[in-house]
Amino acid sequence: MAPRVSEDHKDQRQQQILDAAENVFIQRGFNATSMQNIIDESGISRGGIYTYYKNTEDIFLAIMKRRDDSSFEEKIPVSQEHRSTWKEVNDMIDDFRDFIEGMPESLAPALFEYYFTTGWHSHKHLPILESRYGKAIQMMVHLFEEGVESGEFQPQLPLDSIAWTLISFFDGLGFAMMQIQRELFQMDEQIESIRFYLKSALNPVEIKNSHYTS
């Protein structure tokens, strides 16, 4: 009788496969990656890989799901030391900008490649993508609500609409970042434009000595 494999061992083996596959997808993109590339990178036998995943799309979807689970484990906290919610919003924008600047060297190009090729036809990624957007919107709306409850924000638009505008803006900016030179699409100027939009939409009270009140 073959020895039973523990659930911990199975999980460890799957994570090893996903770690190796993510490296390959970052280096080669989605369409150019084969199961053999992942086998070579992981050092796991062909049978070992196929025990868990049927093809590269299954592996890619597992990576997407893992990233989705890990990205929103904690909401953005507001400091207990009277730090303004408006400052937290601007810090969030800075975090988005930093993420976008690193996109060309990340998994993002493979994600876009998958979305517009295999994913365009299979639609298998849509539940993961919808979950990711839902968590991002929930996180942002929660942050905006804290500003409203504290009296700091007097929003001029529905909070979920503001959140969706922010998500759509950064999605477009990220796509442009991978296609066009930063100077040509004026990334810094666009970031300041979205700050201006958020200030108009959230209508924060003026915070003295703040870099973001002008």
Coordinates of N, CA, C and O in Angstrom, one line a residue, residues 7-103:
E7 N -1.9 16.4 4.4 CA -2.4 17.6 3.8 C -1.3 18.7 3.8 O -1.2 19.5 2.9
D8 N -0.5 18.7 4.9 CA 0.5 19.7 4.9 C 1.6 19.5 3.8 O 2.1 20.5 3.2
H9 N 1.9 18.2 3.6 CA 2.8 17.9 2.5 C 2.3 18.3 1.1 O 3.0 18.9 0.3
K10 N 1.0 18.1 0.9 CA 0.4 18.4 -0.3 C 0.4 19.9 -0.5 O 0.7 20.4 -1.6
D11 N 0.0 20.7 0.5 CA 0.0 22.1 0.5 C 1.4 22.7 0.2 O 1.6 23.6 -0.6
Q12 N 2.4 22.1 0.9 CA 3.8 22.5 0.7 C 4.2 22.3 -0.8 O 4.9 23.1 -1.4
R13 N 3.9 21.1 -1.3 CA 4.2 20.8 -2.7 C 3.5 21.7 -3.7 O 4.2 22.2 -4.7
Q14 N 2.3 22.0 -3.4 CA 1.6 23.0 -4.3 C 2.2 24.4 -4.3 O 2.3 25.0 -5.3
Q15 N 2.6 24.8 -3.1 CA 3.2 26.1 -3.0 C 4.5 26.2 -3.7 O 4.9 27.2 -4.3
Q16 N 5.3 25.1 -3.6 CA 6.5 25.0 -4.4 C 6.3 25.1 -5.9 O 7.1 25.8 -6.6
I17 N 5.3 24.4 -6.3 CA 5.0 24.5 -7.8 C 4.6 25.9 -8.2 O 5.0 26.5 -9.2
L18 N 3.7 26.6 -7.3 CA 3.2 27.9 -7.6 C 4.4 28.9 -7.6 O 4.4 29.9 -8.4
D19 N 5.3 28.8 -6.6 CA 6.4 29.7 -6.5 C 7.3 29.6 -7.8 O 7.7 30.6 -8.3
A20 N 7.5 28.4 -8.2 CA 8.4 28.2 -9.4 C 7.7 28.7 -10.6 O 8.3 29.4 -11.4
A21 N 6.4 28.4 -10.7 CA 5.6 28.9 -11.9 C 5.5 30.4 -12.0 O 5.6 31.0 -13.0
E22 N 5.3 31.0 -10.8 CA 5.3 32.5 -10.8 C 6.6 33.1 -11.4 O 6.5 34.0 -12.1
N23 N 7.7 32.5 -11.0 CA 9.0 33.0 -11.5 C 9.0 32.9 -13.0 O 9.5 33.8 -13.7
V24 N 8.6 31.7 -13.5 CA 8.6 31.5 -14.9 C 7.7 32.5 -15.7 O 8.0 33.0 -16.7
F25 N 6.5 32.6 -15.1 CA 5.5 33.6 -15.8 C 6.1 35.0 -15.8 O 5.8 35.7 -16.8
I26 N 6.7 35.4 -14.8 CA 7.3 36.7 -14.7 C 8.4 36.9 -15.8 O 8.5 37.9 -16.5
Q27 N 9.2 35.8 -16.0 CA 10.3 35.9 -16.9 C 9.8 35.7 -18.4 O 10.3 36.4 -19.3
R28 N 8.9 34.8 -18.6 CA 8.5 34.5 -20.0 C 7.1 35.0 -20.4 O 6.8 35.0 -21.6
G29 N 6.3 35.4 -19.5 CA 4.9 35.8 -19.9 C 4.1 34.5 -19.8 O 4.5 33.4 -19.6
F30 N 2.8 34.7 -20.0 CA 1.8 33.6 -19.9 C 1.9 32.7 -21.1 O 2.1 31.4 -21.0
N31 N 1.8 33.2 -22.3 CA 1.6 32.3 -23.5 C 2.9 31.6 -23.8 O 2.8 30.5 -24.4
A32 N 4.1 32.1 -23.5 CA 5.3 31.4 -23.8 C 5.7 30.4 -22.8 O 6.7 29.7 -22.9
T33 N 5.0 30.3 -21.7 CA 5.3 29.4 -20.6 C 4.7 28.0 -20.9 O 3.5 27.9 -21.1
S34 N 5.5 27.0 -20.8 CA 4.9 25.6 -20.9 C 5.0 24.9 -19.6 O 5.7 25.3 -18.7
M35 N 4.3 23.7 -19.6 CA 4.4 22.9 -18.4 C 5.8 22.4 -18.1 O 6.3 22.3 -17.0
Q36 N 6.6 22.2 -19.2 CA 8.0 21.7 -19.1 C 8.8 22.8 -18.5 O 9.7 22.5 -17.6
N37 N 8.6 24.1 -18.8 CA 9.3 25.2 -18.1 C 9.1 25.2 -16.6 O 10.0 25.4 -15.8
I38 N 7.9 24.9 -16.2 CA 7.5 24.9 -14.8 C 8.1 23.7 -14.1 O 8.6 23.7 -13.0
I39 N 8.1 22.5 -14.8 CA 8.7 21.3 -14.3 C 10.2 21.6 -14.0 O 10.8 21.2 -13.0
D40 N 10.9 22.2 -15.0 CA 12.3 22.4 -14.9 C 12.6 23.4 -13.8 O 13.6 23.2 -13.0
E41 N 11.8 24.4 -13.6 CA 12.0 25.4 -12.6 C 11.8 24.9 -11.2 O 12.5 25.2 -10.3
S42 N 10.8 24.1 -11.1 CA 10.4 23.6 -9.7 C 11.2 22.4 -9.3 O 11.4 22.2 -8.1
G43 N 11.8 21.6 -10.2 CA 12.5 20.4 -9.9 C 11.6 19.3 -9.5 O 12.1 18.3 -8.9
I44 N 10.3 19.4 -9.7 CA 9.3 18.4 -9.4 C 9.0 17.6 -10.7 O 9.0 18.2 -11.8
S45 N 8.8 16.3 -10.5 CA 8.6 15.5 -11.7 C 7.3 15.9 -12.4 O 6.4 16.5 -11.9
R46 N 7.2 15.5 -13.7 CA 6.0 15.7 -14.5 C 4.8 15.1 -13.8 O 3.7 15.8 -13.7
G47 N 4.9 13.9 -13.3 CA 3.8 13.3 -12.6 C 3.4 14.1 -11.4 O 2.2 14.2 -11.0
G48 N 4.4 14.6 -10.7 CA 4.1 15.4 -9.5 C 3.4 16.7 -9.8 O 2.5 17.1 -9.0
I49 N 3.7 17.3 -10.9 CA 3.0 18.6 -11.3 C 1.6 18.2 -11.7 O 0.6 18.9 -11.3
Y50 N 1.4 17.2 -12.5 CA 0.1 16.9 -13.1 C -0.8 16.3 -12.0 O -2.0 16.2 -12.2
T51 N -0.3 15.9 -10.9 CA -1.1 15.4 -9.8 C -2.0 16.6 -9.3 O -3.2 16.3 -8.9
Y52 N -1.5 17.8 -9.4 CA -2.3 18.9 -8.9 C -2.9 19.8 -10.0 O -3.9 20.5 -9.8
Y53 N -2.2 19.9 -11.1 CA -2.6 20.9 -12.1 C -2.6 20.3 -13.5 O -1.7 19.6 -13.9
K54 N -3.7 20.5 -14.3 CA -3.8 19.9 -15.6 C -3.0 20.7 -16.7 O -2.6 20.1 -17.7
N55 N -2.9 22.0 -16.5 CA -2.2 22.8 -17.6 C -1.8 24.1 -17.0 O -2.0 24.4 -15.8
T56 N -1.1 25.0 -17.8 CA -0.6 26.2 -17.3 C -1.7 27.2 -16.9 O -1.5 28.0 -16.0
E57 N -2.9 27.1 -17.5 CA -3.9 28.0 -17.1 C -4.4 27.6 -15.6 O -4.6 28.5 -14.8
D58 N -4.5 26.4 -15.3 CA -4.8 26.0 -13.9 C -3.8 26.5 -12.9 O -4.2 27.0 -11.9
I59 N -2.6 26.4 -13.3 CA -1.5 26.9 -12.4 C -1.6 28.4 -12.3 O -1.5 29.0 -11.2
F60 N -1.8 29.1 -13.4 CA -1.9 30.6 -13.4 C -3.1 31.0 -12.5 O -3.0 32.0 -11.7
L61 N -4.2 30.4 -12.7 CA -5.4 30.7 -11.9 C -5.1 30.5 -10.4 O -5.6 31.3 -9.5
A62 N -4.4 29.4 -10.0 CA -4.0 29.2 -8.6 C -3.2 30.3 -8.1 O -3.3 30.7 -6.9
I63 N -2.3 30.8 -8.9 CA -1.4 31.9 -8.5 C -2.3 33.2 -8.3 O -2.1 33.9 -7.3
M64 N -3.2 33.4 -9.2 CA -4.1 34.6 -9.0 C -4.9 34.5 -7.7 O -5.0 35.5 -7.0
K65 N -5.4 33.3 -7.5 CA -6.2 33.1 -6.2 C -5.3 33.3 -5.0 O -5.7 33.9 -4.0
R66 N -4.1 32.8 -5.0 CA -3.2 33.0 -3.9 C -2.9 34.4 -3.7 O -2.9 34.9 -2.5
R67 N -2.6 35.2 -4.7 CA -2.3 36.6 -4.6 C -3.5 37.4 -4.1 O -3.4 38.3 -3.3
D68 N -4.7 37.0 -4.6 CA -6.0 37.6 -4.1 C -6.1 37.4 -2.6 O -6.5 38.3 -1.9
D69 N -5.9 36.2 -2.1 CA -6.1 35.9 -0.7 C -5.1 36.6 0.2 O -5.5 37.0 1.3
S70 N -3.9 36.9 -0.3 CA -2.9 37.5 0.5 C -2.9 39.0 0.4 O -2.3 39.7 1.3
S71 N -3.5 39.6 -0.6 CA -3.4 41.0 -0.9 C -4.3 41.8 0.1 O -4.0 43.0 0.4
F72 N -5.4 41.3 0.5 CA -6.4 42.0 1.3 C -6.7 41.4 2.6 O -7.8 41.4 3.1
E73 N -5.6 40.8 3.2 CA -5.8 40.2 4.5 C -6.1 41.3 5.6 O -6.8 41.0 6.6
E74 N -5.6 42.5 5.4 CA -5.9 43.5 6.4 C -6.3 44.8 5.6 O -5.8 45.1 4.6
K75 N -7.3 45.4 6.2 CA -7.7 46.7 5.6 C -6.7 47.8 6.0 O -5.9 47.6 6.9
I76 N -6.7 48.9 5.3 CA -5.8 50.0 5.6 C -6.2 50.6 6.9 O -7.3 51.1 7.0
P77 N -5.3 50.6 7.9 CA -5.7 51.1 9.2 C -5.5 52.6 9.3 O -4.7 53.2 8.6
V78 N -6.3 53.3 10.0 CA -6.2 54.7 10.3 C -5.5 54.8 11.7 O -5.9 54.2 12.6
S79 N -4.4 55.6 11.7 CA -3.7 55.7 13.0 C -4.5 56.2 14.1 O -5.5 57.0 14.0
Q80 N -4.2 55.7 15.3 CA -5.0 56.0 16.5 C -4.5 57.4 17.1 O -5.0 57.9 18.0
E81 N -3.4 57.9 16.5 CA -2.8 59.1 17.1 C -3.3 60.3 16.3 O -2.5 61.2 15.9
H82 N -4.6 60.4 16.0 CA -5.2 61.5 15.4 C -4.7 61.8 14.0 O -4.7 62.9 13.5
R83 N -4.2 60.8 13.3 CA -3.7 60.9 12.0 C -5.0 61.1 11.1 O -5.9 60.3 11.2
S84 N -4.9 62.0 10.1 CA -6.1 62.2 9.3 C -6.4 61.1 8.3 O -5.5 60.5 7.8
T85 N -7.7 60.9 8.0 CA -8.0 59.9 7.0 C -7.6 60.4 5.6 O -7.3 59.6 4.7
W86 N -7.6 61.7 5.4 CA -7.2 62.3 4.1 C -5.7 61.9 3.9 O -5.3 61.6 2.8
K87 N -4.9 61.9 4.9 CA -3.5 61.5 4.8 C -3.4 60.1 4.4 O -2.6 59.7 3.6
E88 N -4.3 59.2 5.0 CA -4.3 57.8 4.7 C -4.7 57.6 3.2 O -4.1 56.7 2.6
V89 N -5.6 58.4 2.7 CA -6.0 58.2 1.3 C -4.8 58.6 0.4 O -4.6 57.9 -0.6
N90 N -4.1 59.6 0.7 CA -3.0 60.0 -0.1 C -1.8 59.0 0.0 O -1.1 58.8 -1.0
D91 N -1.7 58.4 1.2 CA -0.7 57.3 1.3 C -1.1 56.1 0.4 O -0.2 55.5 -0.2
M92 N -2.4 55.9 0.4 CA -2.8 54.8 -0.5 C -2.5 55.1 -2.0 O -2.1 54.2 -2.7
I93 N -2.7 56.3 -2.4 CA -2.4 56.7 -3.8 C -0.9 56.5 -4.0 O -0.5 56.0 -5.1
D94 N 0.0 56.9 -3.0 CA 1.4 56.7 -3.2 C 1.7 55.2 -3.3 O 2.6 54.8 -4.1
D95 N 1.1 54.4 -2.5 CA 1.3 52.9 -2.6 C 0.9 52.4 -4.0 O 1.6 51.6 -4.6
F96 N -0.2 52.9 -4.5 CA -0.6 52.5 -5.9 C 0.4 52.9 -6.9 O 0.8 52.1 -7.8
R97 N 0.9 54.1 -6.8 CA 1.9 54.6 -7.7 C 3.2 53.8 -7.7 O 3.7 53.4 -8.7
D98 N 3.6 53.4 -6.5 CA 4.8 52.6 -6.3 C 4.6 51.2 -6.9 O 5.5 50.7 -7.6
F99 N 3.4 50.7 -6.7 CA 3.1 49.4 -7.3 C 3.1 49.4 -8.8 O 3.7 48.5 -9.5
I100 N 2.6 50.5 -9.4 CA 2.5 50.6 -10.9 C 3.9 50.8 -11.4 O 4.2 50.2 -12.5
E101 N 4.8 51.5 -10.7 CA 6.1 51.7 -11.3 C 6.9 50.4 -11.3 O 7.8 50.2 -12.2
G102 N 6.5 49.4 -10.5 CA 7.2 48.1 -10.5 C 6.5 47.1 -11.4 O 7.0 46.0 -11.5
M103 N 5.4 47.5 -12.0 CA 4.6 46.5 -12.8 C 5.4 45.8 -14.0 O 5.2 44.6 -14.2

